[in-house]
Coordinates of C-alpha atoms in Angstrom, one line a residue:
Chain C
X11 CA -119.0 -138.4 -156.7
X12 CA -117.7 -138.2 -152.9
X13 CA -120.5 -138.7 -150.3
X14 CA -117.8 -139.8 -147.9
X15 CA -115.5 -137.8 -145.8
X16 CA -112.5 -137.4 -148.1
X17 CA -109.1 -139.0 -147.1
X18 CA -106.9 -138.2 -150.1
X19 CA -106.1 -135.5 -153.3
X20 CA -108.1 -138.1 -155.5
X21 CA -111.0 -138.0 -153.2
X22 CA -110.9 -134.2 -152.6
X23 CA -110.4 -133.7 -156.0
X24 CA -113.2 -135.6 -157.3
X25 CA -115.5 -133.4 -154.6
X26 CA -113.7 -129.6 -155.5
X27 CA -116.8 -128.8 -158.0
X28 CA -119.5 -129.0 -155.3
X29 CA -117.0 -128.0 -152.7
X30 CA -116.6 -124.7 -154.6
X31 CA -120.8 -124.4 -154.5
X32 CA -121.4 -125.2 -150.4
X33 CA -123.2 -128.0 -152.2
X34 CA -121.6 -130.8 -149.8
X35 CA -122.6 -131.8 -146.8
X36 CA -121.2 -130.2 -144.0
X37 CA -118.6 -132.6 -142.5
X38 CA -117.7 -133.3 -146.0
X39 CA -117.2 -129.8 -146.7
X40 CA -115.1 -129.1 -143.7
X41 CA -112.9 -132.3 -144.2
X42 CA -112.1 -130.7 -147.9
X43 CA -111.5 -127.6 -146.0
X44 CA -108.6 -128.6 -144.4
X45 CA -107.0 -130.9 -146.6
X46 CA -106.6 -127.9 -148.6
X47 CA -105.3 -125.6 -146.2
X48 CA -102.2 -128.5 -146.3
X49 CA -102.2 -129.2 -150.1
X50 CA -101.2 -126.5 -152.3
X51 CA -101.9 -128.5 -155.6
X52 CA -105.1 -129.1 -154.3
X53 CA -105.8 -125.4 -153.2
X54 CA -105.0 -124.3 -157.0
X55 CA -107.4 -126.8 -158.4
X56 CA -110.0 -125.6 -156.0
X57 CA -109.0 -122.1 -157.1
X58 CA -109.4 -122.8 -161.1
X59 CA -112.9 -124.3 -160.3
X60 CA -113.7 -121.2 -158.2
X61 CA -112.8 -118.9 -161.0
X62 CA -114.9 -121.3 -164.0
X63 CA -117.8 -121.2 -161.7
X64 CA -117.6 -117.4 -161.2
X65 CA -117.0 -117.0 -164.7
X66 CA -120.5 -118.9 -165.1
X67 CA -122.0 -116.6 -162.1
X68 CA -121.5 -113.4 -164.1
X69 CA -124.0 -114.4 -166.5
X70 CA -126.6 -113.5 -164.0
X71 CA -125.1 -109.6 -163.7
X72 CA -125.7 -109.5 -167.5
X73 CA -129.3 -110.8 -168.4
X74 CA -131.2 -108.2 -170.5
X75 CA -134.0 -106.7 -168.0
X76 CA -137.4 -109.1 -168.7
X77 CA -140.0 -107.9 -171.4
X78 CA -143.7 -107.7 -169.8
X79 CA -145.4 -110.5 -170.8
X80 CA -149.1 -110.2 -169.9
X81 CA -150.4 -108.0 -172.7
X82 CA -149.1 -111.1 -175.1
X83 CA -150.3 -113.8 -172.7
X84 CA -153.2 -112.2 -172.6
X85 CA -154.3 -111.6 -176.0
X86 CA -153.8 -114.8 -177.1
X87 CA -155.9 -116.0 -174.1
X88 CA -158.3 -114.1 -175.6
X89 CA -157.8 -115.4 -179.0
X90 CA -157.8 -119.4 -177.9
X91 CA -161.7 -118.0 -176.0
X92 CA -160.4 -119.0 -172.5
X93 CA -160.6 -114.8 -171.8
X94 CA -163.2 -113.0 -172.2
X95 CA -163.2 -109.5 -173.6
X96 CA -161.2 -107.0 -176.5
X97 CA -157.8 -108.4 -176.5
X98 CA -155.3 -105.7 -175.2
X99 CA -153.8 -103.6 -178.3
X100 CA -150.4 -104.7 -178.4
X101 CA -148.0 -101.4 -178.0
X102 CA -145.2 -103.1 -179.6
X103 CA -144.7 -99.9 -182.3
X104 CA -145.0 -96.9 -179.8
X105 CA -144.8 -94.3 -182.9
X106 CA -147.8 -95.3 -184.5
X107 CA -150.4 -92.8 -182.2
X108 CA -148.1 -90.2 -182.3
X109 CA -147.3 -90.2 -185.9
X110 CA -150.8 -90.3 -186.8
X111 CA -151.0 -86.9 -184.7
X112 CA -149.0 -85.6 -186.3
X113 CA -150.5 -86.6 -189.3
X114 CA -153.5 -85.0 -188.6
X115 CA -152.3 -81.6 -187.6
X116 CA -150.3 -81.3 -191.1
X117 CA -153.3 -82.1 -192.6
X118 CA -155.2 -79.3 -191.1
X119 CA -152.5 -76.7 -191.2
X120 CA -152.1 -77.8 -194.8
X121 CA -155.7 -77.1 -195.9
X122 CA -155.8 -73.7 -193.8
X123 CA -153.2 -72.9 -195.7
X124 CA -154.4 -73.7 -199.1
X125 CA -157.5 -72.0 -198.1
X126 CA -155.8 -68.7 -197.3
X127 CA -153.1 -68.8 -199.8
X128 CA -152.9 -65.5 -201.8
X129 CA -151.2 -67.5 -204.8
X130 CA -154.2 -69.6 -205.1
X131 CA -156.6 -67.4 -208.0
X132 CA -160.3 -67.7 -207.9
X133 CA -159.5 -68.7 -211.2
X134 CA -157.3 -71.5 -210.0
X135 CA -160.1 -72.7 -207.9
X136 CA -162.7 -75.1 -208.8
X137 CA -166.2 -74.1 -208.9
X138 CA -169.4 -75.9 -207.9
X139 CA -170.7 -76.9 -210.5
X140 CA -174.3 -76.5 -210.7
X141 CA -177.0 -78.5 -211.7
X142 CA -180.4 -76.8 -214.1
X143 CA -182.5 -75.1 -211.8
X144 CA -185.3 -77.2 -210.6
X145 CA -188.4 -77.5 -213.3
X146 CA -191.8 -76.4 -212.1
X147 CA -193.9 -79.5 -213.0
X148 CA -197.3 -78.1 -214.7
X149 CA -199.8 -80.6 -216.0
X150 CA -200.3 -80.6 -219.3
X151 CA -203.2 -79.2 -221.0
X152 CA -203.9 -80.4 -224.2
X153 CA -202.8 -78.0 -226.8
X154 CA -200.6 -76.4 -224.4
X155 CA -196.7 -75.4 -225.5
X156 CA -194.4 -76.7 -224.7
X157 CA -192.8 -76.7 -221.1
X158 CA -189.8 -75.7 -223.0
X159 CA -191.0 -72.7 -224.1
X160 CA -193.1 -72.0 -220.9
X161 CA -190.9 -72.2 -218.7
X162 CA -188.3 -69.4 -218.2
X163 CA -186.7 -71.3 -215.6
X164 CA -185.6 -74.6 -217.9
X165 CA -182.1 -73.3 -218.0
X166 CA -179.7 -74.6 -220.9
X167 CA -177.8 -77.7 -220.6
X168 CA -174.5 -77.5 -219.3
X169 CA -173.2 -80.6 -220.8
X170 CA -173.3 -82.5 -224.0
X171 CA -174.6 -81.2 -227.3
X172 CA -178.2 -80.6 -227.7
X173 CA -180.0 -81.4 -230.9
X174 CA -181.4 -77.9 -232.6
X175 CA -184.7 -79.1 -231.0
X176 CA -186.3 -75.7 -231.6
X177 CA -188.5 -74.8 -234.0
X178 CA -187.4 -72.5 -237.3
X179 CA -187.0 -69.1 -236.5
X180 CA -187.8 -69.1 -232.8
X181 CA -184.3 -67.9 -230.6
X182 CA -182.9 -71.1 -229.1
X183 CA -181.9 -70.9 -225.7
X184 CA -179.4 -73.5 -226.0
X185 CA -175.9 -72.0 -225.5
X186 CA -172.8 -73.5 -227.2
X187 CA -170.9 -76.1 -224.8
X188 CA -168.4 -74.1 -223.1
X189 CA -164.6 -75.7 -223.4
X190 CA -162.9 -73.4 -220.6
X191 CA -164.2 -74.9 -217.2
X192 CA -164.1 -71.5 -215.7
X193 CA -166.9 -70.3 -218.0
X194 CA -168.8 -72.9 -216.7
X195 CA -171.1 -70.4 -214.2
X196 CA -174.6 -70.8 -213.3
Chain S
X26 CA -162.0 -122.4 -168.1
X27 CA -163.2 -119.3 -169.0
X28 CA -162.3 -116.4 -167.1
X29 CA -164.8 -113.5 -166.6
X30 CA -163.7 -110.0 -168.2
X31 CA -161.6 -107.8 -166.1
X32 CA -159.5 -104.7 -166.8
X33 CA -157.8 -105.8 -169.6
X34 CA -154.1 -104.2 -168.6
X35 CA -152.5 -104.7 -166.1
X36 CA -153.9 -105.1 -162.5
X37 CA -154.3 -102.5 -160.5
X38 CA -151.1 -101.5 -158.2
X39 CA -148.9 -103.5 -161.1
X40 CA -145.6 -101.8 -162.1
X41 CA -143.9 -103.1 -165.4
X42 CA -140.5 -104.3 -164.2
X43 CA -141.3 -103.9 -160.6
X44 CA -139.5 -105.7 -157.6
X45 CA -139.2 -108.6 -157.1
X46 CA -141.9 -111.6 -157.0
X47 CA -141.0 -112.5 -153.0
X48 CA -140.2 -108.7 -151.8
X49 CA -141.3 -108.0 -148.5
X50 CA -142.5 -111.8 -148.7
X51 CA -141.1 -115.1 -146.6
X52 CA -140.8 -118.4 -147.9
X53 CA -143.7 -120.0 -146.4
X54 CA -145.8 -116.4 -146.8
X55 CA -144.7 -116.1 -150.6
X56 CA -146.5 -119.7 -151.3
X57 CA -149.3 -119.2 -149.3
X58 CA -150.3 -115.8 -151.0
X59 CA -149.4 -117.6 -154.7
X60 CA -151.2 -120.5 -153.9
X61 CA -154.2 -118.0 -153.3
X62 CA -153.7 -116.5 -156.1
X63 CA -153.6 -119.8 -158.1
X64 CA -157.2 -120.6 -156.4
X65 CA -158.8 -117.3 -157.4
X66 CA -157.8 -117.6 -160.7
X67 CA -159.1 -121.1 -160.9
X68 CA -162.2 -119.7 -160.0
X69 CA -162.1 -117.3 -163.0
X70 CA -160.4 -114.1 -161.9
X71 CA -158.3 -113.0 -164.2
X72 CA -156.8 -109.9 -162.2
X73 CA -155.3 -113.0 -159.8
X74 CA -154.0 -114.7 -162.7
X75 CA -152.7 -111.2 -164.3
X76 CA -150.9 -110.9 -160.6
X77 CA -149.3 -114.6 -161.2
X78 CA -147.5 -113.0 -163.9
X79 CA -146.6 -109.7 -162.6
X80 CA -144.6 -111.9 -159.8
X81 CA -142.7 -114.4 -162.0
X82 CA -142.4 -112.7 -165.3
X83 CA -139.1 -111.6 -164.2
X84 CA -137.8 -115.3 -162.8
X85 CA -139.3 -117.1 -165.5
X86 CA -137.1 -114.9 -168.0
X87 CA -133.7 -115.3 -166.3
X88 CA -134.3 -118.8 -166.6
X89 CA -134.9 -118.6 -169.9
X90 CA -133.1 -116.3 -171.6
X91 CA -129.7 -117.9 -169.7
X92 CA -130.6 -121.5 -171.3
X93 CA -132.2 -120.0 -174.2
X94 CA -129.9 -117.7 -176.9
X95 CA -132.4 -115.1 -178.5
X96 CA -134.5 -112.4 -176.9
X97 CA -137.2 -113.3 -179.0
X98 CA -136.7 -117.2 -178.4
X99 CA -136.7 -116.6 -174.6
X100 CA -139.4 -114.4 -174.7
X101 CA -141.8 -116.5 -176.8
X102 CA -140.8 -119.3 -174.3
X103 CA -142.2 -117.6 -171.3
X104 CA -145.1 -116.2 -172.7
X105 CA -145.7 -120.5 -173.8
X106 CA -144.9 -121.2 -170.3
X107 CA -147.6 -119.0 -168.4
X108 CA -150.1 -119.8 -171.4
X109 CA -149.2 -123.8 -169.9
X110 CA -150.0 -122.6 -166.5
X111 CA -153.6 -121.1 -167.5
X112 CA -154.5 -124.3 -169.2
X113 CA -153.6 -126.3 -166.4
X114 CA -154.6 -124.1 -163.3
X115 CA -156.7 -126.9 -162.3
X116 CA -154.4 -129.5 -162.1
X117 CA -152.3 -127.5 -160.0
X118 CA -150.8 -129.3 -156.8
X119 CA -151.0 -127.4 -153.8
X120 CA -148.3 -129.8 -151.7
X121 CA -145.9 -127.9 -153.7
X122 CA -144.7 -124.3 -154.2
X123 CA -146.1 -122.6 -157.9
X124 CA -142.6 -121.3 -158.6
X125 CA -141.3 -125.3 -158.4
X126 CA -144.3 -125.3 -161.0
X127 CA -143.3 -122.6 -163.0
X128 CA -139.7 -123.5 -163.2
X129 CA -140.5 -127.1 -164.0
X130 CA -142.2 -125.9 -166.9
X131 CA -139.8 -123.1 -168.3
X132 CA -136.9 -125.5 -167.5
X133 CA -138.3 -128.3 -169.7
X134 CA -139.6 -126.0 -172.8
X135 CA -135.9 -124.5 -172.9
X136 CA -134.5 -128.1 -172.7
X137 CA -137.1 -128.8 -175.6
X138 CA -135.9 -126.2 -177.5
X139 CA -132.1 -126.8 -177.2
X140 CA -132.6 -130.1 -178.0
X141 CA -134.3 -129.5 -181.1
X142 CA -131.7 -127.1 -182.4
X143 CA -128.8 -129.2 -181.2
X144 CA -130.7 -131.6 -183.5
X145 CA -131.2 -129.4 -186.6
X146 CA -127.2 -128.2 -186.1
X147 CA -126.2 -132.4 -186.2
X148 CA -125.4 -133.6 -189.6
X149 CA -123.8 -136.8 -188.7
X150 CA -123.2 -137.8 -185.2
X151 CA -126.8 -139.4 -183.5
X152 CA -125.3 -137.9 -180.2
X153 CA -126.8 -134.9 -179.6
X154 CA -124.6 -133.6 -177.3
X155 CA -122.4 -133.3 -179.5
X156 CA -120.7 -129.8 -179.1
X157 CA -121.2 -127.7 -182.5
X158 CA -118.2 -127.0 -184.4
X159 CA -116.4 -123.6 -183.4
X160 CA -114.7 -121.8 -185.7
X161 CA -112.2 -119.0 -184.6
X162 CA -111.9 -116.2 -186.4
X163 CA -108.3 -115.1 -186.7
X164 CA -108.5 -111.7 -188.6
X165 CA -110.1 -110.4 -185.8
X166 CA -108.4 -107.8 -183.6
X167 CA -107.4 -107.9 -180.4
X168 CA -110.3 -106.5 -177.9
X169 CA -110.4 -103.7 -176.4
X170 CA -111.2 -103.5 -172.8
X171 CA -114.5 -102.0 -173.6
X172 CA -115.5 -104.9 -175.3
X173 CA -113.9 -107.6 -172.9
X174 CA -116.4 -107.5 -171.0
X175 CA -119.2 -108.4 -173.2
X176 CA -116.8 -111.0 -174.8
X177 CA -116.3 -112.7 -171.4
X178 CA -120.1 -113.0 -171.4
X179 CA -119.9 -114.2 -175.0
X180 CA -117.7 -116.9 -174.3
X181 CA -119.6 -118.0 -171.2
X182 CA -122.5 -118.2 -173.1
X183 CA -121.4 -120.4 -175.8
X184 CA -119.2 -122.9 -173.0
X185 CA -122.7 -123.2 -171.4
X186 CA -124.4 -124.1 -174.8
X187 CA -121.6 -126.8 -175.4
X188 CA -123.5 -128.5 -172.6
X189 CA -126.2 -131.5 -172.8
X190 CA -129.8 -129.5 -171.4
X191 CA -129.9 -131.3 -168.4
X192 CA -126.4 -129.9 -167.5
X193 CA -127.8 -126.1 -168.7
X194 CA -131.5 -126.3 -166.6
X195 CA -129.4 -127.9 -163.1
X196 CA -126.4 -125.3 -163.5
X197 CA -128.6 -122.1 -164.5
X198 CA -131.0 -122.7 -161.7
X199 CA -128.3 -123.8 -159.0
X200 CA -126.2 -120.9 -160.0
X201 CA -128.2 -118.1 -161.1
X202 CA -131.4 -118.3 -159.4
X203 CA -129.8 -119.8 -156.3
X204 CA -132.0 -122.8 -156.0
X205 CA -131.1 -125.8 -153.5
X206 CA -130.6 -128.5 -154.9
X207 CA -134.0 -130.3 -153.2
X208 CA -136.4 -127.8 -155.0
X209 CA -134.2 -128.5 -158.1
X210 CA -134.5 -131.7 -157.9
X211 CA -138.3 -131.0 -157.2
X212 CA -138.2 -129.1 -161.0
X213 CA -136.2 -131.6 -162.8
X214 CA -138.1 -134.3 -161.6
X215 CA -135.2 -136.2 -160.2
X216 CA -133.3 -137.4 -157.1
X217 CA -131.7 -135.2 -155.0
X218 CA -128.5 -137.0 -155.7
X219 CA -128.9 -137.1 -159.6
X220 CA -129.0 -133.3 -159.2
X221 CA -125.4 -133.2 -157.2
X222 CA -124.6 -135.4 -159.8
X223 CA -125.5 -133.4 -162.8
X224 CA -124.0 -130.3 -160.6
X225 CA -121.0 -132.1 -160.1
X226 CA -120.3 -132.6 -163.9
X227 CA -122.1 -129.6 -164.9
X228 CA -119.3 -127.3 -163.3
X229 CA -116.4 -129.7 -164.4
X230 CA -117.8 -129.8 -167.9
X231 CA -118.3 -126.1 -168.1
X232 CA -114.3 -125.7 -166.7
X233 CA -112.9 -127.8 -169.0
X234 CA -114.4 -126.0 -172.2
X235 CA -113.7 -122.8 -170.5
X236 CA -110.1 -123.3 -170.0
X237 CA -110.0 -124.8 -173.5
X238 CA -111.1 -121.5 -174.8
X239 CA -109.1 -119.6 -172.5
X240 CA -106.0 -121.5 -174.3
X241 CA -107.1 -121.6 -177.6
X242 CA -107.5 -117.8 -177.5
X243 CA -104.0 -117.7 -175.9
X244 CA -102.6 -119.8 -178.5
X245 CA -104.3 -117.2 -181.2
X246 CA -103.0 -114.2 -179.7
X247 CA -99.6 -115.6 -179.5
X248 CA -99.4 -116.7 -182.9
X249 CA -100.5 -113.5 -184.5
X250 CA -98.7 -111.2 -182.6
X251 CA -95.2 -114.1 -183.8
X252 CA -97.0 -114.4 -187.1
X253 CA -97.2 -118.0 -187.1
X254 CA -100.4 -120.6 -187.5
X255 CA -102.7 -120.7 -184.6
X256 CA -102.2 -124.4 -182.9
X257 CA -105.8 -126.7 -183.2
X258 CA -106.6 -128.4 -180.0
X259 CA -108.4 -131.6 -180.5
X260 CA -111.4 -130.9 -178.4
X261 CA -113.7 -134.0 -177.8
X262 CA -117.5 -133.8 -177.4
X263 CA -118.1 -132.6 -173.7
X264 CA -121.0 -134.5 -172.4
X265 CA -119.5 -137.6 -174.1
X266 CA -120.3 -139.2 -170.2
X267 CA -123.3 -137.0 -169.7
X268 CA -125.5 -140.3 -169.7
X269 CA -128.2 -140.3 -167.2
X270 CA -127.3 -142.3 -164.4

């Protein structure tokens, strides 16, 4: 590498590559200067260095634009304990809030319109089932009847089978277990 | 160090992709508000900190991305690279300038990262600057001007990877970050003349392989458009005399 001032092609030669940078000094830089304003093999070596390193330059005009960095930094601050505080919710997938929007508002315009669709029968509809109606609790008296038969409000069973629990001859409230959910009614 | 909670964005007045780190700022006046800024989030503020980054996100990416091939590589390096800062905010030394810092750092994790693909590419040769072998691929057709552009970028991209890292780092920040070659010796941690040294062989390197391609792809064109056999150019390792002197 020439420090000197250059006297010959070999000299200038071996100095084009930081001549074509302004990275010589500055009497070495003018001495190159004008043994190539005399040497035209010179001059087109200088110029084929000139175009590489422009070639190289115009990486620079074509670097993607920078990704912010904090949010990342950040977080994993956090994560490591040397920050304190939430970490920062990453934004990387930008659809997710408004997706979930939407989301919600089919939801809700789907069940307004279940709930005022005219195809949708009563019958088509589920009822409540409900339970037996809630038992008075009387103590018992000795020799008393039954609760069973006191009390007007013990309903019948709306599930399972009951055992023919009452006595012979006396009308059995127990109804038959309905198989058509929609008979089911209070 | 812990570092008291603060907002947990971005700090207040910070734009995403704003100007850049030194607008409006000197030299001397750029260092002096960084090196405040280093000092108050020392002390545990982490909106000075969340400034630090805001300035030199943008710088620490060129750097990166230009040695680095990958978005995601080159972004993963800088976020490393400012994680490195935090961790060592206190053993920060004020006789020099934080960007000097923060290139020194994102300069040697690309370096580290070339060198360990370069090594994971290698099947045989110990050298590892070794170029990778390039295959052409001769079906393709010719490019439109559209796409010349981006194909010119191609190529310089993958000349400049057929460069040893210490060729890469001393070319990228001489060339596209404009750095003299005293604070890039500053980075590197060498002389100033072992930088125009590297400089010096960094550009002729980088010629050669470019003209090579430039002929080879000549040589291709020609031969399909004659329908003969594309000519091989022996091409020997560039970097062969890139040992440190």
């Amino acid at each position: 590498m020439v420090m000197e001032i250059p006297e010959n092609c070999v000299d200038v030669q071996n100095a084009l590559h930081l001549y074509v940078g302004d990275d010589l000094e500055p009497e070495v830089l003018r001495a190159v200067a004008r043994h190539l304003d005399g040497c035209a093999g010179c001059r087109a070596l200088a110029e084929d260095a000139s175009a590489a390193r422009d070639a190289f330059r115009s990486l620079g005009d074509r670097t993607p634009p920078a990704p912010p960095v904090w949010a990342a930094v950040r977080s994993e601050l956090v994560r490591e304990g040397l920050v304190a505080g939430a970490p920062v919710a990453r934004r990387s997938s930008w659809w997710i809030v408004p997706a979930a929007a939407a989301a919600s508002v089919a939801a809700v315009l789907v069940t307004l319109a279940l709930r005022g669709d005219p195809a949708v029968t009563p019958q088509d509809r589920v009822q409540p089932i409900a339970g037996p109606r809630p038992v008075a609790l009387q103590p018992v008296q000795p020799g008393s009847r039954s609760l069973v038969e006191e009390s007007p409000s013990f309903g019948a069973p709306v599930f399972g089978s009951v055992p023919d629990a009452a006595p012979a001859g006396q009308r059995t409230s127990v109804r038959p277990i309905p198989t058509d959910p929609r008979e089911i009614v209070r | 160090m812990s570092i008291t909670d603060g907002d947990p964005g971005n700090p207040p007045g910070a734009t995403t992709g704003g100007a850049g780190a030194s607008a409006g700022a000197t030299g001397s006046e750029a260092k002096e508000r960084d090196h405040d800024l280093v000092r108050r989030a020392t002390a545990g503020e982490e909106a000075a900190f969340a400034e630090l980054v805001r300035l030199y996100e943008r710088r620490a990416w060129r750097v990166a991305r230009n040695m680095v091939p990958g978005d995601e590589d080159a972004r993963d390096l800088v976020q490393e690279a400012f994680l490195r800062v935090f961790r060592n905010l206190e053993r920060f030394d004020y006789q020099h300038a934080f960007s000097t810092w923060l290139y020194r750092i994102v300069s040697n994790l690309a370096i580290d990262h070339l060198r360990r693909r370069r090594k994971t590419w290698s099947t045989s040769s110990v050298d590892e600057d070794d170029a990778p072998l390039e295959m052409e691929d001769e079906s393709a057709p010719a490019p439109s001007a559209a796409l010349e552009s981006s194909e010119t970028q191609d190529e310089v991209r993958a000349c400049l990877e057929t460069l040893a890292p210490h060729f890469q780092s001393v070319l990228v920040l001489r060339e596209l970050e404009g750095l003299p070659c005293t604070e890039i010796a500053e980075i590197v941690g060498a002389t100033h003349v072992t930088v125009r040294w590297r400089l010096h062989r960094g550009r002729k390197l980088f010629q050669e392989e470019w003209e090579r391609r430039a002929r080879l792809r000549e040589s291709t064109r020609g031969a399909l458009a004659d329908g003969d056999e594309p000519k091989n150019e022996h091409h020997s390792a560039p970097g062969a005399e890139s040992t440190e002197d």
